[in-house]
Every structure is written in C-alpha cells, then in structure tokens.
C-alpha cells in the first residue's frame, strides 16, 4: 500500500507540472553506445506501469550513435530507432535520465546494439512476457545485454509488483482476451489475471536500480 501512495504522489507531481512544461531542448552530457535512457511515457499504459512499479520510469531504450546523431533503440509500436530529440520530446515534460555501465567495453556495446538490431520490426508486447515473439521496452536491453554476457535488472513475478489495483486491472481488462495462453485455455478474466500474476518480467525500475549502473544525467526534479 505504501508503494501505491508513493506512486500516486509521483504521478500527481509529474502530471500537475505538465502545464508548466518547458519547450527548451535537453542538453545531454557526452553519451556512449549502450547507455540506457529512461522517461515517463505519455502512453495510455504509463500510469499503470508507474503504479505497478512505484517508479516514474515507465519507458526506456538504448543509446546508439549513428552518423547523423544519437538515436534511441526502443521497443514501442515495434523495435526501432528513434532520434534522441524526438524520443525525449515525446515523454512527459521532456524528462529523461541516462544510466551507464562504467565497465561496459566497446566490444560489449557492439554486441548489445547488434543484438537489438536483430529484433528490429518485432511488435510491442502488451503482456510484458518473455519468449512470445513480441518485445516490451525493458525486455529489449535485458536481452541485448544478456547476449553480451551481462545480466541486468531483476526478473520478478508480476505478483511481486503493485499489480492488484484498479489502475492496473483496468489496463488488463482492456487486453486479457488477446492473451494467447488465456485464449487457449478459455479462461475468464479472473483466471487470466491470476495466470498473469505468475508471469516473469523485468521492469525499467529494476534496471535503473541495478548497482552496475551509474546515473550520468537526469532532469527529473527528484
């Protein structure tokens, strides 16, 4: 319950400030391939993720330097590259935070980005699960870093999150009938909901909280 109040308080602070959002461009320090960038998404599911995880970080991606400038490799509608400025401007209040693994080698960064590139075009996973042919935002860096021999974040059961509340349940109510396992077993909503509770996932919050990463930039007020 404490996590829920913290999350709701955070949501209030962020959304209340939306009326005073600045149009000024974010000035980043020197970024590196493989850095991880986080934001508070303005998508319809963002509030549910915020409440479930107790974190303002509801979307994330991987920094990549292209000849034309930096992009964010992300899982959104599909796995793709988005220009960094566009990605930041799409988030709530242009807030962003960048975390870096100081021990990441150039060779590991190449593997991470090459692994992510193999997933380009994969659809977004609205059920936040592993191994189903779709990718969600924090799954992308988790898989890419794993290919480079680096374990990041914490794999948790959904039941470990603040999942059993009206905000999250409303999101699941809009989606559960499309869940492959629930359809195959002819589950009703409550049966499907309980099935989802036993599912594994890795959240943006758990990756940001991984001790291997250091915060190198943030324009969040907290």
mmCIF file of C-alpha atoms in Angstrom:
data_model
loop_
_atom_site.group_PDB
_atom_site.id
_atom_site.type_symbol
_atom_site.label_atom_id
_atom_site.label_comp_id
_atom_site.label_asym_id
_atom_site.label_seq_id
_atom_site.Cartn_x
_atom_site.Cartn_y
_atom_site.Cartn_z
ATOM 1 C CA UNK A 1 0.000 0.000 0.000
ATOM 2 C CA UNK A 2 2.897 2.355 0.784
ATOM 3 C CA UNK A 3 4.289 1.818 -2.734
ATOM 4 C CA UNK A 4 0.895 2.680 -4.188
ATOM 5 C CA UNK A 5 0.736 6.026 -2.341
ATOM 6 C CA UNK A 6 4.303 6.843 -3.378
ATOM 7 C CA UNK A 7 3.473 6.057 -6.998
ATOM 8 C CA UNK A 8 0.269 8.086 -6.948
ATOM 9 C CA UNK A 9 2.134 11.000 -5.364
ATOM 10 C CA UNK A 10 4.768 10.809 -8.066
ATOM 11 C CA UNK A 11 2.103 10.710 -10.761
ATOM 12 C CA UNK A 12 0.459 13.806 -9.272
ATOM 13 C CA UNK A 13 3.741 15.743 -9.171
ATOM 14 C CA UNK A 14 4.599 14.847 -12.752
ATOM 15 C CA UNK A 15 1.189 15.428 -14.277
ATOM 16 C CA UNK A 16 0.464 18.580 -12.251
ATOM 17 C CA UNK A 17 3.616 20.095 -13.698
ATOM 18 C CA UNK A 18 2.560 19.344 -17.240
ATOM 19 C CA UNK A 19 1.004 22.781 -17.586
ATOM 20 C CA UNK A 20 4.411 24.329 -16.978
ATOM 21 C CA UNK A 21 6.448 22.129 -19.318
ATOM 22 C CA UNK A 22 9.399 23.887 -20.911
ATOM 23 C CA UNK A 23 9.979 23.770 -24.635
ATOM 24 C CA UNK A 24 13.744 24.190 -24.124
ATOM 25 C CA UNK A 25 15.855 21.376 -25.531
ATOM 26 C CA UNK A 26 17.512 18.994 -23.111
ATOM 27 C CA UNK A 27 21.303 19.361 -23.077
ATOM 28 C CA UNK A 28 22.915 15.962 -22.553
ATOM 29 C CA UNK A 29 26.491 15.239 -21.493
ATOM 30 C CA UNK A 30 28.644 13.099 -23.798
ATOM 31 C CA UNK A 31 26.651 9.927 -24.419
ATOM 32 C CA UNK A 32 28.015 6.483 -25.242
ATOM 33 C CA UNK A 33 26.780 3.487 -27.200
ATOM 34 C CA UNK A 34 24.974 1.171 -24.816
ATOM 35 C CA UNK A 35 23.886 3.844 -22.340
ATOM 36 C CA UNK A 36 20.320 3.338 -21.127
ATOM 37 C CA UNK A 37 17.815 6.181 -21.203
ATOM 38 C CA UNK A 38 14.565 6.371 -19.236
ATOM 39 C CA UNK A 39 11.480 8.568 -19.373
ATOM 40 C CA UNK A 40 7.905 8.862 -18.163
ATOM 41 C CA UNK A 41 5.882 7.845 -21.179
ATOM 42 C CA UNK A 42 2.676 9.620 -22.163
ATOM 43 C CA UNK A 43 1.187 6.363 -23.485
ATOM 44 C CA UNK A 44 -2.143 5.064 -22.226
ATOM 45 C CA UNK A 45 -0.434 2.362 -20.150
ATOM 46 C CA UNK A 46 2.105 4.627 -18.459
ATOM 47 C CA UNK A 47 0.075 5.313 -15.300
ATOM 48 C CA UNK A 48 -0.488 1.592 -14.786
ATOM 49 C CA UNK A 49 3.246 0.910 -15.085
ATOM 50 C CA UNK A 50 4.033 3.786 -12.705
ATOM 51 C CA UNK A 51 1.616 2.461 -10.100
ATOM 52 C CA UNK A 52 2.722 -1.154 -10.536
ATOM 53 C CA UNK A 53 6.440 -0.379 -10.182
ATOM 54 C CA UNK A 54 6.393 2.694 -7.939
ATOM 55 C CA UNK A 55 8.759 4.414 -10.379
ATOM 56 C CA UNK A 56 8.436 7.375 -12.733
ATOM 57 C CA UNK A 57 10.454 5.406 -15.291
ATOM 58 C CA UNK A 58 7.743 3.850 -17.447
ATOM 59 C CA UNK A 59 9.674 3.565 -20.722
ATOM 60 C CA UNK A 60 13.314 3.081 -21.683
ATOM 61 C CA UNK A 61 15.685 2.421 -24.554
ATOM 62 C CA UNK A 62 19.313 2.011 -25.574
ATOM 63 C CA UNK A 63 21.500 4.890 -26.770
ATOM 64 C CA UNK A 64 23.188 4.424 -30.153
ATOM 65 C CA UNK A 65 25.403 6.811 -32.093
ATOM 66 C CA UNK A 66 24.606 6.986 -35.804
ATOM 67 C CA UNK A 67 26.446 9.123 -38.386
ATOM 68 C CA UNK A 68 23.544 11.583 -38.268
ATOM 69 C CA UNK A 69 23.421 11.798 -34.476
ATOM 70 C CA UNK A 70 22.234 9.846 -31.470
ATOM 71 C CA UNK A 71 19.153 7.630 -31.601
ATOM 72 C CA UNK A 72 17.270 5.584 -29.034
ATOM 73 C CA UNK A 73 16.788 1.920 -29.853
ATOM 74 C CA UNK A 74 13.412 1.176 -28.308
ATOM 75 C CA UNK A 75 10.513 -1.231 -28.239
ATOM 76 C CA UNK A 76 7.448 0.921 -28.820
ATOM 77 C CA UNK A 77 4.958 0.069 -31.573
ATOM 78 C CA UNK A 78 7.806 -2.058 -32.918
ATOM 79 C CA UNK A 79 11.504 -2.369 -32.097
ATOM 80 C CA UNK A 80 13.091 0.531 -33.943
ATOM 81 C CA UNK A 81 15.411 3.533 -33.814
ATOM 82 C CA UNK A 82 14.041 6.949 -32.836
ATOM 83 C CA UNK A 83 16.080 10.167 -32.997
ATOM 84 C CA UNK A 84 17.104 11.112 -29.461
ATOM 85 C CA UNK A 85 15.466 14.546 -29.520
ATOM 86 C CA UNK A 86 12.203 13.121 -30.807
ATOM 87 C CA UNK A 87 12.279 10.430 -28.133
ATOM 88 C CA UNK A 88 12.834 12.919 -25.316
ATOM 89 C CA UNK A 89 10.200 15.341 -26.606
ATOM 90 C CA UNK A 90 7.672 12.504 -26.717
ATOM 91 C CA UNK A 91 7.988 11.878 -22.972
ATOM 92 C CA UNK A 92 6.207 13.699 -20.173
ATOM 93 C CA UNK A 93 7.707 17.174 -19.604
ATOM 94 C CA UNK A 94 10.752 16.201 -21.704
ATOM 95 C CA UNK A 95 12.091 14.417 -18.626
ATOM 96 C CA UNK A 96 14.871 11.902 -19.168
ATOM 97 C CA UNK A 97 17.506 10.059 -17.158
ATOM 98 C CA UNK A 98 20.595 8.323 -18.527
ATOM 99 C CA UNK A 99 22.333 5.435 -16.767
ATOM 100 C CA UNK A 100 25.691 3.938 -17.728
ATOM 101 C CA UNK A 101 27.613 0.763 -17.011
ATOM 102 C CA UNK A 102 31.077 2.229 -16.470
ATOM 103 C CA UNK A 103 32.651 -1.185 -17.091
ATOM 104 C CA UNK A 104 30.968 -1.718 -20.447
ATOM 105 C CA UNK A 105 33.586 -2.318 -23.139
ATOM 106 C CA UNK A 106 33.388 -1.126 -26.733
ATOM 107 C CA UNK A 107 33.112 -4.756 -27.842
ATOM 108 C CA UNK A 108 30.205 -5.404 -25.487
ATOM 109 C CA UNK A 109 28.430 -2.262 -26.713
ATOM 110 C CA UNK A 110 28.764 -3.531 -30.295
ATOM 111 C CA UNK A 111 27.206 -6.865 -29.298
ATOM 112 C CA UNK A 112 24.371 -5.121 -27.424
ATOM 113 C CA UNK A 113 23.433 -2.927 -30.372
ATOM 114 C CA UNK A 114 23.821 -5.747 -32.897
ATOM 115 C CA UNK A 115 21.544 -7.963 -30.798
ATOM 116 C CA UNK A 116 18.934 -5.204 -30.571
ATOM 117 C CA UNK A 117 19.160 -4.646 -34.327
ATOM 118 C CA UNK A 118 18.242 -8.284 -34.963
ATOM 119 C CA UNK A 119 14.950 -7.557 -33.191
ATOM 120 C CA UNK A 120 14.026 -4.520 -35.329
ATOM 121 C CA UNK A 121 10.464 -4.795 -36.549
ATOM 122 C CA UNK A 122 9.286 -7.072 -33.731
ATOM 123 C CA UNK A 123 5.889 -5.930 -32.390
ATOM 124 C CA UNK A 124 5.409 -4.441 -28.941
ATOM 125 C CA UNK A 125 4.461 -6.916 -26.221
ATOM 126 C CA UNK A 126 1.380 -5.614 -24.400
ATOM 127 C CA UNK A 127 1.558 -8.532 -21.940
ATOM 128 C CA UNK A 128 5.188 -7.979 -20.826
ATOM 129 C CA UNK A 129 6.234 -11.607 -21.177
ATOM 130 C CA UNK A 130 9.336 -13.416 -22.398
ATOM 131 C CA UNK A 131 9.660 -15.640 -25.465
ATOM 132 C CA UNK A 132 6.403 -14.844 -27.221
ATOM 133 C CA UNK A 133 7.691 -13.191 -30.398
ATOM 134 C CA UNK A 134 6.971 -9.667 -29.147
ATOM 135 C CA UNK A 135 9.225 -7.303 -27.166
ATOM 136 C CA UNK A 136 8.444 -4.789 -24.413
ATOM 137 C CA UNK A 137 10.628 -1.805 -23.573
ATOM 138 C CA UNK A 138 12.762 -3.175 -20.725
ATOM 139 C CA UNK A 139 12.931 -6.642 -22.257
ATOM 140 C CA UNK A 140 14.927 -5.205 -25.171
ATOM 141 C CA UNK A 141 18.003 -4.058 -23.153
ATOM 142 C CA UNK A 142 17.687 -7.072 -20.875
ATOM 143 C CA UNK A 143 18.048 -9.445 -23.846
ATOM 144 C CA UNK A 144 20.672 -7.309 -25.594
ATOM 145 C CA UNK A 145 22.902 -7.022 -22.536
ATOM 146 C CA UNK A 146 22.491 -10.745 -21.835
ATOM 147 C CA UNK A 147 23.905 -11.518 -25.276
ATOM 148 C CA UNK A 148 26.998 -9.539 -24.252
ATOM 149 C CA UNK A 149 27.294 -11.684 -21.111
ATOM 150 C CA UNK A 150 25.800 -9.075 -18.762
ATOM 151 C CA UNK A 151 22.786 -9.680 -16.547
ATOM 152 C CA UNK A 152 20.871 -6.502 -15.763
ATOM 153 C CA UNK A 153 17.826 -5.730 -13.654
ATOM 154 C CA UNK A 154 15.834 -8.255 -11.701
ATOM 155 C CA UNK A 155 13.445 -10.810 -13.135
ATOM 156 C CA UNK A 156 10.328 -10.777 -10.958
ATOM 157 C CA UNK A 157 6.921 -12.348 -10.838
ATOM 158 C CA UNK A 158 4.218 -9.849 -11.685
ATOM 159 C CA UNK A 159 2.674 -10.717 -8.318
ATOM 160 C CA UNK A 160 5.696 -9.036 -6.661
ATOM 161 C CA UNK A 161 4.646 -5.682 -8.121
ATOM 162 C CA UNK A 162 1.749 -3.480 -7.067
ATOM 163 C CA UNK A 163 -0.438 -5.258 -9.585
ATOM 164 C CA UNK A 164 -3.709 -5.808 -7.767
ATOM 165 C CA UNK A 165 -5.234 -2.331 -8.011
ATOM 166 C CA UNK A 166 -7.855 -0.552 -10.098
ATOM 167 C CA UNK A 167 -5.399 1.256 -12.388
ATOM 168 C CA UNK A 168 -3.561 -1.895 -13.442
ATOM 169 C CA UNK A 169 -6.686 -4.054 -13.531
ATOM 170 C CA UNK A 170 -8.342 -1.605 -15.899
ATOM 171 C CA UNK A 171 -5.417 -1.953 -18.301
ATOM 172 C CA UNK A 172 -5.579 -5.755 -18.123
ATOM 173 C CA UNK A 173 -9.363 -5.721 -18.613
ATOM 174 C CA UNK A 174 -8.796 -4.000 -21.958
ATOM 175 C CA UNK A 175 -6.284 -6.623 -23.122
ATOM 176 C CA UNK A 176 -6.742 -10.001 -21.475
ATOM 177 C CA UNK A 177 -8.924 -11.539 -24.182
ATOM 178 C CA UNK A 178 -5.983 -11.235 -26.615
ATOM 179 C CA UNK A 179 -3.601 -13.176 -24.342
ATOM 180 C CA UNK A 180 -2.633 -16.367 -26.199
ATOM 181 C CA UNK A 181 -2.473 -18.664 -23.155
ATOM 182 C CA UNK A 182 -5.739 -17.346 -21.727
ATOM 183 C CA UNK A 183 -7.455 -17.803 -25.094
ATOM 184 C CA UNK A 184 -6.084 -21.329 -25.469
ATOM 185 C CA UNK A 185 -7.330 -22.329 -22.013
ATOM 186 C CA UNK A 186 -10.642 -20.483 -22.395
ATOM 187 C CA UNK A 187 -10.005 -18.517 -19.191
ATOM 188 C CA UNK A 188 -12.370 -15.872 -17.869
ATOM 189 C CA UNK A 189 -10.937 -12.552 -16.664
ATOM 190 C CA UNK A 190 -10.147 -13.626 -13.097
ATOM 191 C CA UNK A 191 -8.473 -16.837 -14.281
ATOM 192 C CA UNK A 192 -6.406 -14.898 -16.799
ATOM 193 C CA UNK A 193 -5.500 -12.268 -14.207
ATOM 194 C CA UNK A 194 -4.240 -14.967 -11.845
ATOM 195 C CA UNK A 195 -2.293 -16.534 -14.695
ATOM 196 C CA UNK A 196 -0.591 -13.205 -15.369
ATOM 197 C CA UNK A 197 0.392 -12.878 -11.706
ATOM 198 C CA UNK A 198 2.729 -15.868 -12.132
ATOM 199 C CA UNK A 199 4.399 -14.443 -15.221
ATOM 200 C CA UNK A 200 8.048 -13.283 -15.166
ATOM 201 C CA UNK A 201 9.106 -9.827 -16.294
ATOM 202 C CA UNK A 202 11.869 -7.261 -15.900
ATOM 203 C CA UNK A 203 10.869 -3.640 -15.293
ATOM 204 C CA UNK A 204 12.546 -0.336 -16.204
ATOM 205 C CA UNK A 205 12.687 0.424 -12.480
ATOM 206 C CA UNK A 206 14.639 -2.745 -11.683
ATOM 207 C CA UNK A 207 17.166 -1.993 -14.420
ATOM 208 C CA UNK A 208 17.622 1.612 -13.291
ATOM 209 C CA UNK A 209 18.111 0.293 -9.758
ATOM 210 C CA UNK A 210 20.817 -2.182 -10.778
ATOM 211 C CA UNK A 211 24.024 -1.305 -8.918
ATOM 212 C CA UNK A 212 26.145 -1.783 -12.022
ATOM 213 C CA UNK A 213 24.631 1.395 -13.498
ATOM 214 C CA UNK A 214 25.506 4.949 -12.515
ATOM 215 C CA UNK A 215 23.307 7.946 -13.174
ATOM 216 C CA UNK A 216 25.101 10.280 -15.604
ATOM 217 C CA UNK A 217 22.230 12.628 -16.419
ATOM 218 C CA UNK A 218 18.745 13.478 -15.153
ATOM 219 C CA UNK A 219 16.423 16.455 -15.414
ATOM 220 C CA UNK A 220 13.834 14.889 -13.096
ATOM 221 C CA UNK A 221 13.019 17.009 -10.026
ATOM 222 C CA UNK A 222 13.676 14.077 -7.674
#
